[in-house]
Amino acid sequence: MSDLEAEFLGVIHALNTCVWRNRVDAHTIEEWLREFGVDGQPGSNGRIHALYLLSRFMYFGDAEVRALLRALYRDHFRYPLVARIRRQEGDTRDETRIRAGFERMLARTRFLGIGNPSDSGTHLLYHYRQENDLTTRQFISTHEILDLTQNTPALADPEIERYVFIDDFCGSGKQAVRYSKQLLQPIADAADRAGVKATFAYHVLLGSEKGLNRVRGKTRFNEVECVLELDESFRAFSDQSRYFCRPPQGIRREAAHLLARHYGQQLVGNSEALGFAKGQLMLGFVHNTPNNTLPIFWHPGDEGRTWHPVFRRYGKDRSPLKLTDGE
C-alpha cells in the first residue's frame, strides 16, 4: 500500500467514525473499489483517485441535518420577521411587543414540504417542527390549502398569509419550478380573489447557485433562501473546483474526471455520467443522496452492470436508475 493510499484511507476511516456513522466500513470500500475493475486494484492510479474523491465526500448525518434545520428557521424565517416587526414598531427593543408581533405572524404562517408525502422535503418537516419548537397546527399538506368544494377554488383559510415550503436540496431547480407551476399559481389566484396578499417562500438546506437562481427567476416564490449555497467550487471537476486547487502530489483533476465519467457512463449513460444536469457534486444526506452527485457514489447497479455504492440513492419511482426526476 502506497503512502498516498494509506493517507486517504486514514481520512476515510476518520470520517466514517466521526461523521458517516459507520456507514462506509472497510468491506464496503473494497466492494466499491472492485467495481472499477483494473482501475480499482491495489497500486493502480484509478484506485488512488477513487479514494481521493471518496475522502472529499460531503455527508450530512442526522445531527448535521438538524443543525441545518435550526439555522434555516432562525436565519431565514424568525430573524427576518423580528427585524420587520422592530421596524414597524419604531425600532423598538421591547421584547414583549416583539414577541407578540412574531406570534401574530407565525399564526398566519403554514409550513409545507416540497413534493408528495414520501419525498424528502416532507420527511424533513417532522424534525423541522421538533428543532424549532413549533406546533403541529402550523403544518399542513398541500391539499389543505384550497377549498375545492366550491365552483371556483378558494383558500381554505383566508387568515393564512404566508406559505413556507421546506426542502433539503435544490440542484437544477427543476422540481421547484414544476411545483410552482402546478401548485402556486392556483393558490395565488385564489388569494387574489379573496383579497389576501399571500407570500410563498422556498426554504432549502443546500442549493446550487445555478439552481437557486433558476427558482428565483422562474417561479412564483417571493423568497428563495438556503443555509448553504454551493458555488462552482463545489462541482468536482470545474475550473474553480475546491477539491483540486491544491491536490496532493500524484492526484490530477483530469485523471479523476476521466475515471468518474468513464464509470458513470456505464451506469447511467453519457449525458448524466457526472450526475443529473451534469451536477458533478460529491454530497449526500443521511436520508438519501441527490442524483446531482456523481453516480459512482450512489448508483445501485442493475441487471446489466453490477455496482456496490458507498452512499446509495433511493429513486422516486420503482426504477432507481432514472435521472429525469431531478432535484
mmCIF file of N, CA, C and O in Angstrom, residues 1-58:
data_model
loop_
_atom_site.group_PDB
_atom_site.id
_atom_site.type_symbol
_atom_site.label_atom_id
_atom_site.label_comp_id
_atom_site.label_asym_id
_atom_site.label_seq_id
_atom_site.Cartn_x
_atom_site.Cartn_y
_atom_site.Cartn_z
ATOM 1 N N MET A 1 0.836 -1.194 0.000
ATOM 2 C CA MET A 1 0.000 0.000 0.000
ATOM 3 C C MET A 1 0.873 1.248 0.000
ATOM 4 O O MET A 1 1.792 1.377 0.805
ATOM 5 N N SER A 2 0.584 2.174 -0.918
ATOM 6 C CA SER A 2 1.375 3.394 -1.002
ATOM 7 C C SER A 2 1.039 4.333 0.149
ATOM 8 O O SER A 2 0.005 4.200 0.804
ATOM 9 N N ASP A 3 1.936 5.286 0.386
ATOM 10 C CA ASP A 3 1.691 6.262 1.445
ATOM 11 C C ASP A 3 0.436 7.080 1.156
ATOM 12 O O ASP A 3 -0.314 7.424 2.075
ATOM 13 N N LEU A 4 0.215 7.371 -0.126
ATOM 14 C CA LEU A 4 -0.937 8.176 -0.511
ATOM 15 C C LEU A 4 -2.244 7.405 -0.237
ATOM 16 O O LEU A 4 -3.211 7.967 0.297
ATOM 17 N N GLU A 5 -2.262 6.139 -0.599
ATOM 18 C CA GLU A 5 -3.448 5.326 -0.338
ATOM 19 C C GLU A 5 -3.710 5.213 1.157
ATOM 20 O O GLU A 5 -4.861 5.333 1.611
ATOM 21 N N ALA A 6 -2.654 5.003 1.919
ATOM 22 C CA ALA A 6 -2.801 4.907 3.381
ATOM 23 C C ALA A 6 -3.340 6.218 3.953
ATOM 24 O O ALA A 6 -4.166 6.212 4.878
ATOM 25 N N GLU A 7 -2.877 7.333 3.406
ATOM 26 C CA GLU A 7 -3.345 8.642 3.880
ATOM 27 C C GLU A 7 -4.842 8.808 3.620
ATOM 28 O O GLU A 7 -5.597 9.213 4.515
ATOM 29 N N PHE A 8 -5.293 8.476 2.409
ATOM 30 C CA PHE A 8 -6.705 8.640 2.076
ATOM 31 C C PHE A 8 -7.578 7.684 2.883
ATOM 32 O O PHE A 8 -8.664 8.064 3.341
ATOM 33 N N LEU A 9 -7.108 6.460 3.066
ATOM 34 C CA LEU A 9 -7.867 5.501 3.867
ATOM 35 C C LEU A 9 -7.971 5.958 5.317
ATOM 36 O O LEU A 9 -8.996 5.746 5.974
ATOM 37 N N GLY A 10 -6.922 6.604 5.809
ATOM 38 C CA GLY A 10 -6.964 7.151 7.160
ATOM 39 C C GLY A 10 -8.005 8.249 7.292
ATOM 40 O O GLY A 10 -8.744 8.305 8.284
ATOM 41 N N VAL A 11 -8.063 9.131 6.304
ATOM 42 C CA VAL A 11 -9.061 10.203 6.301
ATOM 43 C C VAL A 11 -10.466 9.608 6.235
ATOM 44 O O VAL A 11 -11.379 10.018 6.970
ATOM 45 N N ILE A 12 -10.654 8.626 5.352
ATOM 46 C CA ILE A 12 -11.961 7.987 5.197
ATOM 47 C C ILE A 12 -12.383 7.285 6.485
ATOM 48 O O ILE A 12 -13.545 7.358 6.901
ATOM 49 N N HIS A 13 -11.441 6.609 7.130
ATOM 50 C CA HIS A 13 -11.750 5.935 8.397
ATOM 51 C C HIS A 13 -12.203 6.950 9.454
ATOM 52 O O HIS A 13 -13.174 6.707 10.188
ATOM 53 N N ALA A 14 -11.507 8.079 9.526
ATOM 54 C CA ALA A 14 -11.877 9.116 10.497
ATOM 55 C C ALA A 14 -13.265 9.671 10.184
ATOM 56 O O ALA A 14 -14.088 9.871 11.090
ATOM 57 N N LEU A 15 -13.549 9.919 8.898
ATOM 58 C CA LEU A 15 -14.866 10.418 8.504
ATOM 59 C C LEU A 15 -15.952 9.392 8.819
ATOM 60 O O LEU A 15 -17.027 9.732 9.314
ATOM 61 N N ASN A 16 -15.666 8.138 8.526
ATOM 62 C CA ASN A 16 -16.641 7.088 8.776
ATOM 63 C C ASN A 16 -16.969 6.960 10.259
ATOM 64 O O ASN A 16 -18.123 6.738 10.637
ATOM 65 N N THR A 17 -15.971 7.141 11.091
ATOM 66 C CA THR A 17 -16.166 7.021 12.537
ATOM 67 C C THR A 17 -16.889 8.233 13.122
ATOM 68 O O THR A 17 -17.799 8.097 13.944
ATOM 69 N N CYS A 18 -16.498 9.416 12.661
ATOM 70 C CA CYS A 18 -16.984 10.649 13.302
ATOM 71 C C CYS A 18 -18.193 11.288 12.612
ATOM 72 O O CYS A 18 -18.989 11.961 13.275
ATOM 73 N N VAL A 19 -18.311 11.108 11.311
ATOM 74 C CA VAL A 19 -19.349 11.818 10.553
ATOM 75 C C VAL A 19 -20.309 10.862 9.852
ATOM 76 O O VAL A 19 -21.529 11.069 9.886
ATOM 77 N N TRP A 20 -19.792 9.826 9.231
ATOM 78 C CA TRP A 20 -20.632 8.951 8.414
ATOM 79 C C TRP A 20 -21.366 7.895 9.227
ATOM 80 O O TRP A 20 -22.093 7.073 8.673
ATOM 81 N N ARG A 21 -21.168 7.875 10.533
ATOM 82 C CA ARG A 21 -21.852 6.952 11.453
ATOM 83 C C ARG A 21 -21.656 5.500 11.038
ATOM 84 O O ARG A 21 -22.567 4.682 11.048
ATOM 85 N N ASN A 22 -20.420 5.178 10.629
ATOM 86 C CA ASN A 22 -20.010 3.796 10.305
ATOM 87 C C ASN A 22 -20.803 3.191 9.146
ATOM 88 O O ASN A 22 -21.011 1.974 9.097
ATOM 89 N N ARG A 23 -21.209 4.032 8.216
ATOM 90 C CA ARG A 23 -21.924 3.538 7.036
ATOM 91 C C ARG A 23 -20.975 2.967 5.997
ATOM 92 O O ARG A 23 -21.370 2.157 5.156
ATOM 93 N N VAL A 24 -19.716 3.409 6.021
ATOM 94 C CA VAL A 24 -18.772 3.025 4.975
ATOM 95 C C VAL A 24 -17.567 2.358 5.624
ATOM 96 O O VAL A 24 -16.524 2.983 5.837
ATOM 97 N N ASP A 25 -17.696 1.069 5.933
ATOM 98 C CA ASP A 25 -16.588 0.352 6.564
ATOM 99 C C ASP A 25 -15.623 -0.157 5.494
ATOM 100 O O ASP A 25 -15.823 0.030 4.289
ATOM 101 N N ALA A 26 -14.565 -0.833 5.926
ATOM 102 C CA ALA A 26 -13.528 -1.294 5.006
ATOM 103 C C ALA A 26 -14.089 -2.257 3.964
ATOM 104 O O ALA A 26 -13.696 -2.217 2.788
ATOM 105 N N HIS A 27 -15.020 -3.118 4.365
ATOM 106 C CA HIS A 27 -15.619 -4.073 3.424
ATOM 107 C C HIS A 27 -16.405 -3.337 2.335
ATOM 108 O O HIS A 27 -16.299 -3.683 1.150
ATOM 109 N N THR A 28 -17.180 -2.327 2.721
ATOM 110 C CA THR A 28 -17.957 -1.547 1.755
ATOM 111 C C THR A 28 -17.042 -0.846 0.763
ATOM 112 O O THR A 28 -17.326 -0.814 -0.449
ATOM 113 N N ILE A 29 -15.941 -0.305 1.262
ATOM 114 C CA ILE A 29 -14.989 0.387 0.383
ATOM 115 C C ILE A 29 -14.385 -0.576 -0.629
ATOM 116 O O ILE A 29 -14.279 -0.270 -1.825
ATOM 117 N N GLU A 30 -13.995 -1.765 -0.178
ATOM 118 C CA GLU A 30 -13.373 -2.732 -1.085
ATOM 119 C C GLU A 30 -14.370 -3.231 -2.125
ATOM 120 O O GLU A 30 -14.010 -3.425 -3.292
ATOM 121 N N GLU A 31 -15.617 -3.449 -1.725
ATOM 122 C CA GLU A 31 -16.645 -3.839 -2.696
ATOM 123 C C GLU A 31 -16.823 -2.767 -3.759
ATOM 124 O O GLU A 31 -16.971 -3.071 -4.950
ATOM 125 N N TRP A 32 -16.834 -1.519 -3.319
ATOM 126 C CA TRP A 32 -16.969 -0.390 -4.250
ATOM 127 C C TRP A 32 -15.772 -0.325 -5.194
ATOM 128 O O TRP A 32 -15.945 -0.180 -6.413
ATOM 129 N N LEU A 33 -14.571 -0.446 -4.661
ATOM 130 C CA LEU A 33 -13.372 -0.353 -5.483
ATOM 131 C C LEU A 33 -13.291 -1.487 -6.502
ATOM 132 O O LEU A 33 -12.793 -1.288 -7.624
ATOM 133 N N ARG A 34 -13.783 -2.676 -6.153
ATOM 134 C CA ARG A 34 -13.756 -3.800 -7.096
ATOM 135 C C ARG A 34 -14.592 -3.523 -8.336
ATOM 136 O O ARG A 34 -14.317 -4.078 -9.409
ATOM 137 N N GLU A 35 -15.619 -2.669 -8.193
ATOM 138 C CA GLU A 35 -16.459 -2.349 -9.348
ATOM 139 C C GLU A 35 -15.705 -1.560 -10.418
ATOM 140 O O GLU A 35 -16.133 -1.507 -11.565
ATOM 141 N N PHE A 36 -14.575 -0.959 -10.055
ATOM 142 C CA PHE A 36 -13.771 -0.217 -11.022
ATOM 143 C C PHE A 36 -12.856 -1.135 -11.822
ATOM 144 O O PHE A 36 -12.071 -0.649 -12.650
ATOM 145 N N GLY A 37 -12.915 -2.450 -11.578
ATOM 146 C CA GLY A 37 -12.083 -3.397 -12.317
ATOM 147 C C GLY A 37 -10.606 -3.163 -12.081
ATOM 148 O O GLY A 37 -10.153 -2.984 -10.947
ATOM 149 N N VAL A 38 -9.855 -3.144 -13.160
ATOM 150 C CA VAL A 38 -8.401 -2.952 -13.027
ATOM 151 C C VAL A 38 -8.083 -1.591 -12.415
ATOM 152 O O VAL A 38 -7.039 -1.417 -11.777
ATOM 153 N N ASP A 39 -8.979 -0.624 -12.588
ATOM 154 C CA ASP A 39 -8.751 0.707 -12.025
ATOM 155 C C ASP A 39 -8.940 0.732 -10.517
ATOM 156 O O ASP A 39 -8.579 1.723 -9.867
ATOM 157 N N GLY A 40 -9.481 -0.337 -9.952
ATOM 158 C CA GLY A 40 -9.665 -0.390 -8.508
ATOM 159 C C GLY A 40 -8.684 -1.304 -7.807
ATOM 160 O O GLY A 40 -8.749 -1.466 -6.576
ATOM 161 N N GLN A 41 -7.768 -1.883 -8.577
ATOM 162 C CA GLN A 41 -6.805 -2.814 -7.992
ATOM 163 C C GLN A 41 -5.756 -2.079 -7.155
ATOM 164 O O GLN A 41 -5.412 -0.919 -7.446
ATOM 165 N N PRO A 42 -5.237 -2.737 -6.108
ATOM 166 C CA PRO A 42 -4.185 -2.117 -5.283
ATOM 167 C C PRO A 42 -3.010 -1.645 -6.129
ATOM 168 O O PRO A 42 -2.552 -2.351 -7.031
ATOM 169 N N GLY A 43 -2.577 -0.434 -5.853
ATOM 170 C CA GLY A 43 -1.437 0.126 -6.568
ATOM 171 C C GLY A 43 -1.787 0.843 -7.850
ATOM 172 O O GLY A 43 -0.918 1.477 -8.459
ATOM 173 N N SER A 44 -3.057 0.773 -8.277
ATOM 174 C CA SER A 44 -3.435 1.412 -9.541
ATOM 175 C C SER A 44 -3.700 2.895 -9.347
ATOM 176 O O SER A 44 -4.059 3.349 -8.261
ATOM 177 N N ASN A 45 -3.523 3.627 -10.435
ATOM 178 C CA ASN A 45 -3.783 5.064 -10.411
ATOM 179 C C ASN A 45 -5.265 5.351 -10.185
ATOM 180 O O ASN A 45 -5.639 6.299 -9.481
ATOM 181 N N GLY A 46 -6.129 4.505 -10.763
ATOM 182 C CA GLY A 46 -7.558 4.695 -10.593
ATOM 183 C C GLY A 46 -7.990 4.533 -9.147
ATOM 184 O O GLY A 46 -8.839 5.284 -8.649
ATOM 185 N N ARG A 47 -7.421 3.557 -8.451
ATOM 186 C CA ARG A 47 -7.768 3.307 -7.045
ATOM 187 C C ARG A 47 -7.433 4.533 -6.193
ATOM 188 O O ARG A 47 -8.234 4.952 -5.347
ATOM 189 N N ILE A 48 -6.263 5.104 -6.446
ATOM 190 C CA ILE A 48 -5.834 6.278 -5.682
ATOM 191 C C ILE A 48 -6.809 7.438 -5.903
ATOM 192 O O ILE A 48 -7.214 8.126 -4.959
ATOM 193 N N HIS A 49 -7.211 7.656 -7.143
ATOM 194 C CA HIS A 49 -8.099 8.774 -7.446
ATOM 195 C C HIS A 49 -9.522 8.522 -6.922
ATOM 196 O O HIS A 49 -10.188 9.466 -6.470
ATOM 197 N N ALA A 50 -9.975 7.271 -6.965
ATOM 198 C CA ALA A 50 -11.288 6.958 -6.403
ATOM 199 C C ALA A 50 -11.293 7.212 -4.900
ATOM 200 O O ALA A 50 -12.242 7.806 -4.360
ATOM 201 N N LEU A 51 -10.238 6.792 -4.214
ATOM 202 C CA LEU A 51 -10.151 7.010 -2.769
ATOM 203 C C LEU A 51 -10.036 8.497 -2.447
ATOM 204 O O LEU A 51 -10.573 8.964 -1.432
ATOM 205 N N TYR A 52 -9.339 9.231 -3.293
ATOM 206 C CA TYR A 52 -9.226 10.671 -3.055
ATOM 207 C C TYR A 52 -10.604 11.327 -3.134
ATOM 208 O O TYR A 52 -10.974 12.140 -2.265
ATOM 209 N N LEU A 53 -11.387 10.977 -4.166
ATOM 210 C CA LEU A 53 -12.729 11.552 -4.294
ATOM 211 C C LEU A 53 -13.591 11.184 -3.082
ATOM 212 O O LEU A 53 -14.297 12.037 -2.536
ATOM 213 N N LEU A 54 -13.518 9.923 -2.658
ATOM 214 C CA LEU A 54 -14.313 9.495 -1.505
ATOM 215 C C LEU A 54 -13.902 10.239 -0.236
ATOM 216 O O LEU A 54 -14.746 10.582 0.594
ATOM 217 N N SER A 55 -12.620 10.515 -0.099
ATOM 218 C CA SER A 55 -12.139 11.212 1.106
ATOM 219 C C SER A 55 -12.602 12.658 1.157
ATOM 220 O O SER A 55 -12.497 13.314 2.199
ATOM 221 N N ARG A 56 -13.127 13.165 0.025
ATOM 222 C CA ARG A 56 -13.632 14.548 -0.026
ATOM 223 C C ARG A 56 -15.152 14.594 -0.071
ATOM 224 O O ARG A 56 -15.729 15.673 -0.238
ATOM 225 N N PHE A 57 -15.821 13.468 0.094
ATOM 226 C CA PHE A 57 -17.279 13.432 0.041
ATOM 227 C C PHE A 57 -17.865 14.184 1.238
ATOM 228 O O PHE A 57 -17.429 14.026 2.367
ATOM 229 N N MET A 58 -18.882 15.005 0.969
ATOM 230 C CA MET A 58 -19.508 15.830 1.998
ATOM 231 C C MET A 58 -20.824 15.179 2.407
ATOM 232 O O MET A 58 -21.762 15.082 1.612
#
